[in-house]
Amino acid sequence: MEPPMCRPPLAIAIAVVLLPLAHAMTAAAAPSDACDPTGADATAVTRARADIAASCNCTGAATHGDYTRCARTVLQARVDGRRLSVECARFVQRCASHSICGRPNAVTCCRTSANGRTRCRVKRDASRCTTPPGGASCVGLYQSCCDACTATGCAPPPTPSPTPTPGPTPTSCGGLCPGGIQTVFIILMENHNWADVKNNASAPYINGTLLPAAGHGEQYYNAPGIHPSEPNYLWLEAGTSFGVTDDGLPSVHHQSTTQHLVTLLDNAGISWKSYQEDIIGNACPLTGVGNYAPKHNPMVFFDDVTDAGDPQSPTCIAHNRPYTELATDLQNGSVARYNFITPNQCNDMHTICAPQNDQLKQGDDWLSTAIPMIQSSIPYQNNGVILITWDEGEFGSDGPIGMIVLSPFAKVGYSNSTHYTHSSTLRSMQEIFSVTPLLGDAANATDLSDLFTSFP
């Protein structure tokens, strides 16, 4: 099958043979012009491609087939959820198929014939990107033939844009990131007032290593009067507790609204993942397993993430991943731009567990392993930020609880007494990623900008 003639990125929906979705990979009999990826369907196509970038590891896929199967799963979920037409799903699948993902050393190759016709092909390596007689050729800068070539040759390097502009990975820009925060890691600990943590001998890593290298807030509180854990996690995601006053399962407290952070990110083409310790990754984590508790994972309470509580929701499974995958994703540069990380209930200071039998020590030890792993990664070094906070104060108290900011942009060794709440964190996320409208109480909150030298 002849690869498509190259046109400007995302402009090859016309006159291409598309692949059917949710069936074997067989060629369609005729091209489809029902998807307009540069016009009426541009937003839907952009979001779908961003979802694939977040969910499918291009550089780390074992084979090209593994990558395209992952892409097809993501697209099927979008079609089933009526967020993408079948025709546009076939177009996006075509982009995944004509890519270098899962093909070590492969390149996109733009070859222009003597009569000025440019086509893109995927070649096994750069040496095979040869020049046709009387024409020209160049190795593309992009992973997919949907983006690699223009009508006259190779597409130029990406510029900051709301569309998915592929580089080596969606979050690793090889030391060339533009100004501003690029990647966020939020780590949620449990049930301790800041007075219990600061200067406590059971937390030597927090006090001896993190605070001297970070900015932190002395007056950061959980959502006012909101307890126990679950409604505070919901608040961090949506700026409201939705009236929830207990730690019930998503089957009880699921929400139909689409007005919450990760859906705003998804709508803007910004990737996200929730890394949860102790989940397995083969199902949507709607119930507890090991020391994982859904009450500490706000994303699984929203119907648009879980496909209305489906344990086999492809969207949910793609975005809610075992914490054990974070190390590989960091190494490969395949983490999302927004990463929500929850240790299990032994490691988040929630439960007394052997052998330490000290909640603070358990969490401090976990952070002493997790933080250096993140800080040594390219996504963090390229204008990343780590936020460490607690869900709520002890024994029904609102706090203050801790907020620690680590970043190349953090005010090192700095603290303030500004009144912050979880609404401040949510507002800061929305400002960093430029997504609106401000959700719930985030509209009334002070952002965390004073803890940074440059924000957002």
XYZ file of C-alpha atoms in Angstrom:
456
model
C 0.000 0.000 0.000
C 1.482 3.337 -1.071
C 2.095 5.746 1.829
C 0.290 9.076 1.571
C 1.579 12.022 -0.350
C 2.989 14.527 2.149
C 1.215 17.754 2.879
C 1.427 20.093 5.875
C 1.154 18.280 9.236
C -2.256 16.734 9.927
C -3.425 17.597 6.416
C -3.442 14.186 4.740
C -6.988 13.034 5.396
C -7.894 13.413 1.725
C -6.912 10.744 -0.803
C -5.564 8.204 1.687
C -6.666 4.657 2.311
C -7.802 4.453 5.956
C -7.669 1.417 8.221
C -10.805 0.121 9.894
C -10.950 0.315 13.686
C -11.871 -2.563 16.031
C -11.279 -5.098 13.241
C -8.247 -6.801 11.730
C -5.871 -4.417 9.998
C -7.235 -4.724 6.465
C -7.290 -1.993 3.849
C -10.473 -0.062 3.208
C -11.805 -0.151 -0.316
C -11.937 3.610 -0.753
C -10.664 6.755 0.912
C -12.865 8.581 3.427
C -13.322 12.326 3.371
C -15.718 12.348 6.375
C -12.923 13.334 8.785
C -11.548 16.860 8.462
C -8.467 16.892 10.745
C -7.520 20.473 9.902
C -11.047 21.873 10.042
C -14.199 20.795 11.841
C -12.571 17.699 13.377
C -9.239 19.290 14.311
C -9.934 19.421 18.054
C -11.155 15.823 18.262
C -8.154 14.575 16.272
C -5.701 16.600 18.366
C -7.152 15.237 21.614
C -7.069 11.671 20.325
C -3.437 11.954 19.293
C -2.530 13.512 22.646
C -4.295 10.630 24.413
C -2.229 8.141 22.411
C 0.970 10.060 23.216
C 0.139 9.821 26.940
C -1.019 6.207 26.892
C 1.227 4.451 24.362
C 4.994 4.431 24.747
C 6.355 5.278 21.306
C 10.048 4.894 22.084
C 9.633 2.050 24.573
C 7.169 -0.164 22.664
C 8.565 -3.677 22.175
C 7.284 -3.787 18.596
C 5.477 -1.529 16.163
C 2.519 -3.873 16.416
C 2.368 -3.380 20.188
C 2.277 0.378 19.679
C -0.443 0.321 17.029
C -2.566 -2.061 19.136
C -2.270 0.345 22.070
C -3.300 3.222 19.806
C -6.272 1.244 18.543
C -7.418 0.551 22.135
C -7.272 4.258 22.977
C -9.172 5.170 19.828
C -11.839 2.510 20.377
C -12.529 4.000 23.827
C -12.963 7.433 22.264
C -15.286 6.095 19.594
C -17.318 4.179 22.192
C -17.546 7.319 24.320
C -18.716 9.375 21.304
C -15.671 11.626 21.552
C -14.335 10.681 18.113
C -15.971 9.601 14.880
C -15.083 6.251 13.337
C -13.701 8.056 10.275
C -11.398 10.232 12.391
C -10.349 7.215 14.444
C -9.246 5.562 11.203
C -7.309 8.675 10.256
C -5.505 8.808 13.608
C -4.815 5.068 13.449
C -3.227 5.705 10.052
C -0.915 8.244 11.699
C 0.103 5.643 14.284
C 0.649 2.984 11.617
C 2.877 5.256 9.492
C 5.212 6.079 12.386
C 8.585 5.045 13.773
C 7.058 3.995 17.123
C 8.258 0.554 18.199
C 10.811 0.547 15.382
C 14.318 1.140 16.792
C 16.529 3.308 14.543
C 13.679 3.927 12.099
C 13.134 7.387 10.620
C 10.472 9.246 8.717
C 11.828 10.073 5.262
C 10.519 12.854 3.028
C 11.378 12.228 -0.642
C 10.583 14.844 -3.288
C 10.594 13.660 -6.892
C 11.914 15.605 -9.880
C 8.390 16.812 -10.656
C 8.029 18.234 -7.128
C 5.839 15.537 -5.585
C 6.718 14.784 -1.938
C 5.888 11.550 -0.178
C 6.690 10.253 3.290
C 7.935 6.762 3.999
C 9.140 5.087 7.184
C 12.663 3.746 6.666
C 14.572 1.270 8.823
C 17.367 3.783 9.378
C 18.574 7.148 8.066
C 20.927 5.580 5.520
C 17.916 4.272 3.608
C 16.414 7.735 3.186
C 17.869 8.148 -0.290
C 17.359 10.923 -2.845
C 15.371 10.082 -6.005
C 16.885 11.085 -9.373
C 16.586 14.823 -9.877
C 14.790 15.227 -6.569
C 15.550 15.766 -2.898
C 15.203 13.945 0.409
C 15.492 14.622 4.117
C 15.006 12.773 7.374
C 11.892 14.021 9.152
C 11.942 15.514 12.642
C 8.657 13.871 13.630
C 7.612 10.366 14.606
C 4.681 10.065 12.187
C 4.270 10.652 8.481
C 1.193 12.683 9.397
C 3.579 15.405 10.596
C 6.985 14.794 9.049
C 6.680 16.351 5.586
C 5.310 19.425 3.876
C 4.483 19.721 0.186
C 8.108 20.663 -0.517
C 10.167 18.630 1.980
C 10.641 18.159 5.725
C 8.416 20.016 8.160
C 10.291 22.548 10.329
C 11.001 21.979 14.038
C 7.975 22.287 16.349
C 7.013 25.543 18.001
C 4.924 25.820 21.192
C 1.345 25.013 20.168
C -1.836 23.457 21.564
C -1.609 20.775 18.897
C 0.494 17.656 19.537
C 3.931 18.623 18.209
C 6.026 15.461 18.361
C 9.637 15.592 19.431
C 11.611 12.676 20.816
C 8.799 12.336 23.427
C 5.860 14.500 24.509
C 7.632 15.729 27.656
C 11.368 15.498 26.971
C 12.640 18.419 24.946
C 16.336 17.597 25.174
C 17.282 20.681 27.197
C 15.536 23.009 24.723
C 12.272 23.568 26.598
C 10.726 27.010 26.248
C 10.309 29.110 29.356
C 7.739 28.076 31.900
C 6.821 24.933 33.787
C 6.484 21.939 31.492
C 5.814 18.869 33.652
C 4.147 18.501 37.060
C 4.404 15.682 39.590
C 1.996 15.906 42.555
C 2.619 13.507 45.457
C -0.105 13.099 48.085
C 0.744 12.060 51.622
C -1.775 11.465 54.400
C -3.205 12.748 57.664
C -0.473 14.831 59.280
C -0.319 18.449 60.363
C 2.751 20.401 59.317
C 3.672 20.813 62.989
C 3.964 17.001 63.217
C 6.298 16.807 60.220
C 8.553 19.845 60.490
C 11.654 19.210 62.630
C 10.487 15.675 63.436
C 13.358 13.193 63.826
C 11.247 10.563 62.042
C 11.383 12.639 58.850
C 15.107 13.325 58.285
C 14.829 13.358 54.478
C 12.025 15.922 54.425
C 13.693 18.190 56.962
C 17.365 17.676 56.138
C 17.293 17.311 52.348
C 14.037 18.579 50.846
C 13.302 21.765 52.779
C 16.759 23.320 52.219
C 16.304 22.707 48.465
C 12.630 23.731 48.233
C 10.101 26.448 48.772
C 7.355 25.582 51.221
C 4.176 27.021 52.688
C 3.777 27.266 56.467
C 0.033 27.983 56.254
C -1.316 25.471 53.749
C -4.665 23.879 54.710
C -6.966 21.168 53.452
C -10.311 22.251 52.015
C -12.032 24.173 54.834
C -13.958 21.863 57.154
C -13.802 19.013 54.625
C -13.064 15.510 55.940
C -12.143 12.632 55.616
C -9.684 11.844 52.799
C -11.889 11.264 49.768
C -13.598 14.679 49.572
C -10.194 16.382 49.805
C -8.885 14.364 46.849
C -12.002 15.278 44.895
C -11.397 18.925 45.820
C -7.896 18.788 44.350
C -9.420 17.584 41.081
C -12.566 19.722 40.856
C -12.520 22.494 43.492
C -15.458 20.947 45.342
C -16.274 17.853 47.394
C -19.638 17.336 45.610
C -21.150 16.943 49.078
C -19.196 13.733 49.767
C -18.555 13.238 53.500
C -17.111 9.720 53.641
C -14.668 7.419 51.857
C -17.171 5.483 49.748
C -16.197 3.647 46.573
C -16.605 5.198 43.102
C -19.698 3.019 42.639
C -21.321 5.127 45.368
C -19.803 8.574 44.789
C -19.191 8.668 41.026
C -19.689 12.029 39.323
C -21.160 12.700 35.880
C -19.681 16.189 35.475
C -16.954 16.837 32.927
C -15.853 19.971 34.785
C -12.729 18.628 36.432
C -9.016 19.045 35.849
C -7.966 16.007 33.827
C -10.836 16.421 31.385
C -9.878 20.070 30.885
C -6.338 18.845 30.225
C -7.612 16.176 27.857
C -9.692 18.733 25.990
C -6.600 20.928 25.600
C -4.483 18.040 24.292
C -2.370 17.923 27.484
C -1.354 14.463 28.651
C -1.958 13.158 32.183
C -1.523 10.013 34.257
C -2.348 8.857 37.756
C 0.368 6.597 39.187
C -1.016 4.485 42.036
C 1.098 2.189 44.171
C -0.163 -1.428 44.463
C -2.607 -1.390 41.521
C -1.982 -4.056 38.874
C -2.793 -2.126 35.698
C -5.024 -4.672 33.952
C -8.289 -3.082 35.118
C -9.688 0.300 36.057
C -8.843 0.548 39.807
C -12.366 1.106 41.134
C -11.895 -1.064 44.222
C -9.093 -1.595 46.710
C -6.202 -3.977 46.139
C -3.222 -4.466 48.455
C -2.694 -1.165 50.221
C -4.271 0.829 47.381
C -7.519 2.649 48.175
C -9.681 4.354 45.504
C -10.414 7.169 47.975
C -6.842 8.355 47.314
C -7.257 8.404 43.512
C -9.731 11.154 42.530
C -9.746 10.470 38.789
C -11.636 7.164 39.146
C -14.671 8.980 40.573
C -15.506 10.637 37.223
C -17.694 8.841 34.711
C -15.924 10.336 31.700
C -12.638 8.777 32.883
C -14.062 5.352 33.775
C -16.639 5.064 30.966
C -19.370 5.161 33.630
C -17.692 2.768 36.039
C -16.532 0.120 33.573
C -13.751 -2.018 35.174
C -12.376 -2.650 31.675
C -12.547 0.979 30.528
C -9.616 1.443 28.101
C -9.442 5.163 28.928
C -9.248 4.510 32.650
C -6.680 1.741 32.304
C -4.511 3.842 29.991
C -4.406 6.782 32.418
C -4.321 4.979 35.788
C -1.077 3.069 35.936
C 0.898 1.138 38.562
C 3.491 3.244 40.362
C 6.060 0.605 39.366
C 5.848 1.933 35.781
C 6.953 5.444 36.734
C 10.684 4.638 36.766
C 10.591 3.282 33.201
C 8.415 6.151 31.988
C 10.844 8.662 33.489
C 13.802 6.918 31.889
C 12.088 6.831 28.503
C 10.792 10.393 28.792
C 7.257 9.077 28.315
C 5.636 10.494 31.434
C 2.669 12.770 30.932
C 2.798 16.515 31.548
C 0.520 16.170 34.601
C 1.315 13.259 36.916
C -0.679 12.517 40.074
C 1.201 10.104 42.348
C -0.213 8.306 45.389
C 1.928 5.967 47.527
C 0.168 3.010 49.111
C -1.284 3.401 52.599
C 1.918 2.207 54.273
C 4.079 4.681 52.360
C 1.798 7.740 52.417
C 1.919 8.040 56.253
C -1.656 6.734 56.572
C -1.147 3.366 58.307
C 1.406 2.032 60.785
C 3.246 -0.783 59.002
C 6.167 -3.072 59.824
C 9.096 -2.982 59.951
C 9.363 0.741 60.766
C 6.048 0.917 62.662
C 6.314 4.700 62.319
C 4.012 6.451 59.838
C 6.273 9.474 59.370
C 9.374 7.339 58.926
C 7.597 5.091 56.407
C 6.601 8.069 54.252
C 9.953 9.809 54.637
C 11.800 6.669 53.509
C 9.503 6.343 50.477
C 10.076 9.974 49.495
C 13.845 9.510 49.845
C 13.653 6.974 47.011
C 10.923 8.532 44.853
C 12.143 12.150 44.776
C 15.719 11.495 43.542
C 14.295 9.190 40.860
C 12.090 11.990 39.552
C 14.734 14.711 39.935
C 17.271 12.742 37.885
C 14.890 12.526 34.923
C 14.857 14.750 31.845
C 11.163 15.674 32.272
C 11.900 17.135 35.711
C 15.145 18.819 34.666
C 13.420 20.413 31.660
C 11.415 22.882 33.773
C 9.564 20.323 35.882
C 8.024 20.741 39.329
C 7.291 18.351 42.205
C 4.580 19.285 44.702
C 4.363 17.317 47.955
C 1.341 17.854 50.153
C -0.952 16.053 52.582
C -4.648 15.385 52.114
C -5.911 16.642 55.488
C -4.890 17.437 59.049
C -4.860 14.920 61.854
C -7.940 13.997 63.887
C -10.352 16.156 61.911
C -8.117 19.224 61.935
C -7.809 21.387 58.810
C -4.106 21.860 59.461
C -1.993 23.658 58.530
C -0.581 20.768 56.503
C 2.552 20.784 54.370
C 3.141 22.080 50.853
C 6.673 21.556 49.516
C 7.708 22.805 46.052
C 10.773 21.352 44.297
C 11.674 22.732 40.884
C 14.370 24.507 38.897
C 12.000 27.454 39.448
C 11.477 26.957 43.216
C 12.639 29.572 45.724
C 15.308 27.482 47.418
C 15.153 27.424 51.210
C 12.195 29.818 51.185
C 8.958 29.692 53.167
C 5.967 31.994 53.543
C 2.888 32.365 55.718
C 0.409 32.930 52.891
C -2.935 31.211 53.484
C -3.239 28.385 50.944
C -5.702 25.526 50.531
C -6.144 22.650 48.070
C -7.944 25.224 45.913
C -4.580 27.001 45.576
C -3.006 23.863 44.144
C -5.867 23.341 41.691
C -5.734 26.971 40.577
C -1.964 26.686 40.091
C -2.393 23.601 37.900
C -4.940 25.423 35.763
C -2.618 28.415 35.405
C 0.402 26.258 34.560
C -1.496 24.419 31.833
C -3.698 27.369 30.782
C -6.989 25.504 31.096
C -10.269 27.199 31.969
C -12.775 27.840 33.445
C -11.381 27.939 36.984
C -12.979 25.012 38.760
C -15.104 25.485 41.864
C -13.300 27.195 44.714
C -10.126 27.583 42.624
C -11.712 30.819 41.383
C -11.401 32.236 44.922
C -7.938 30.925 45.785
C -4.434 32.386 45.939
C -2.118 30.456 43.659
C 1.278 29.072 44.741
C 3.279 31.505 42.602
C 5.091 33.085 45.571
C 6.949 29.803 46.132
C 8.506 30.080 42.648
C 11.086 32.401 41.121
C 9.172 32.188 37.829
C 5.560 31.140 37.364
C 3.906 29.588 35.463
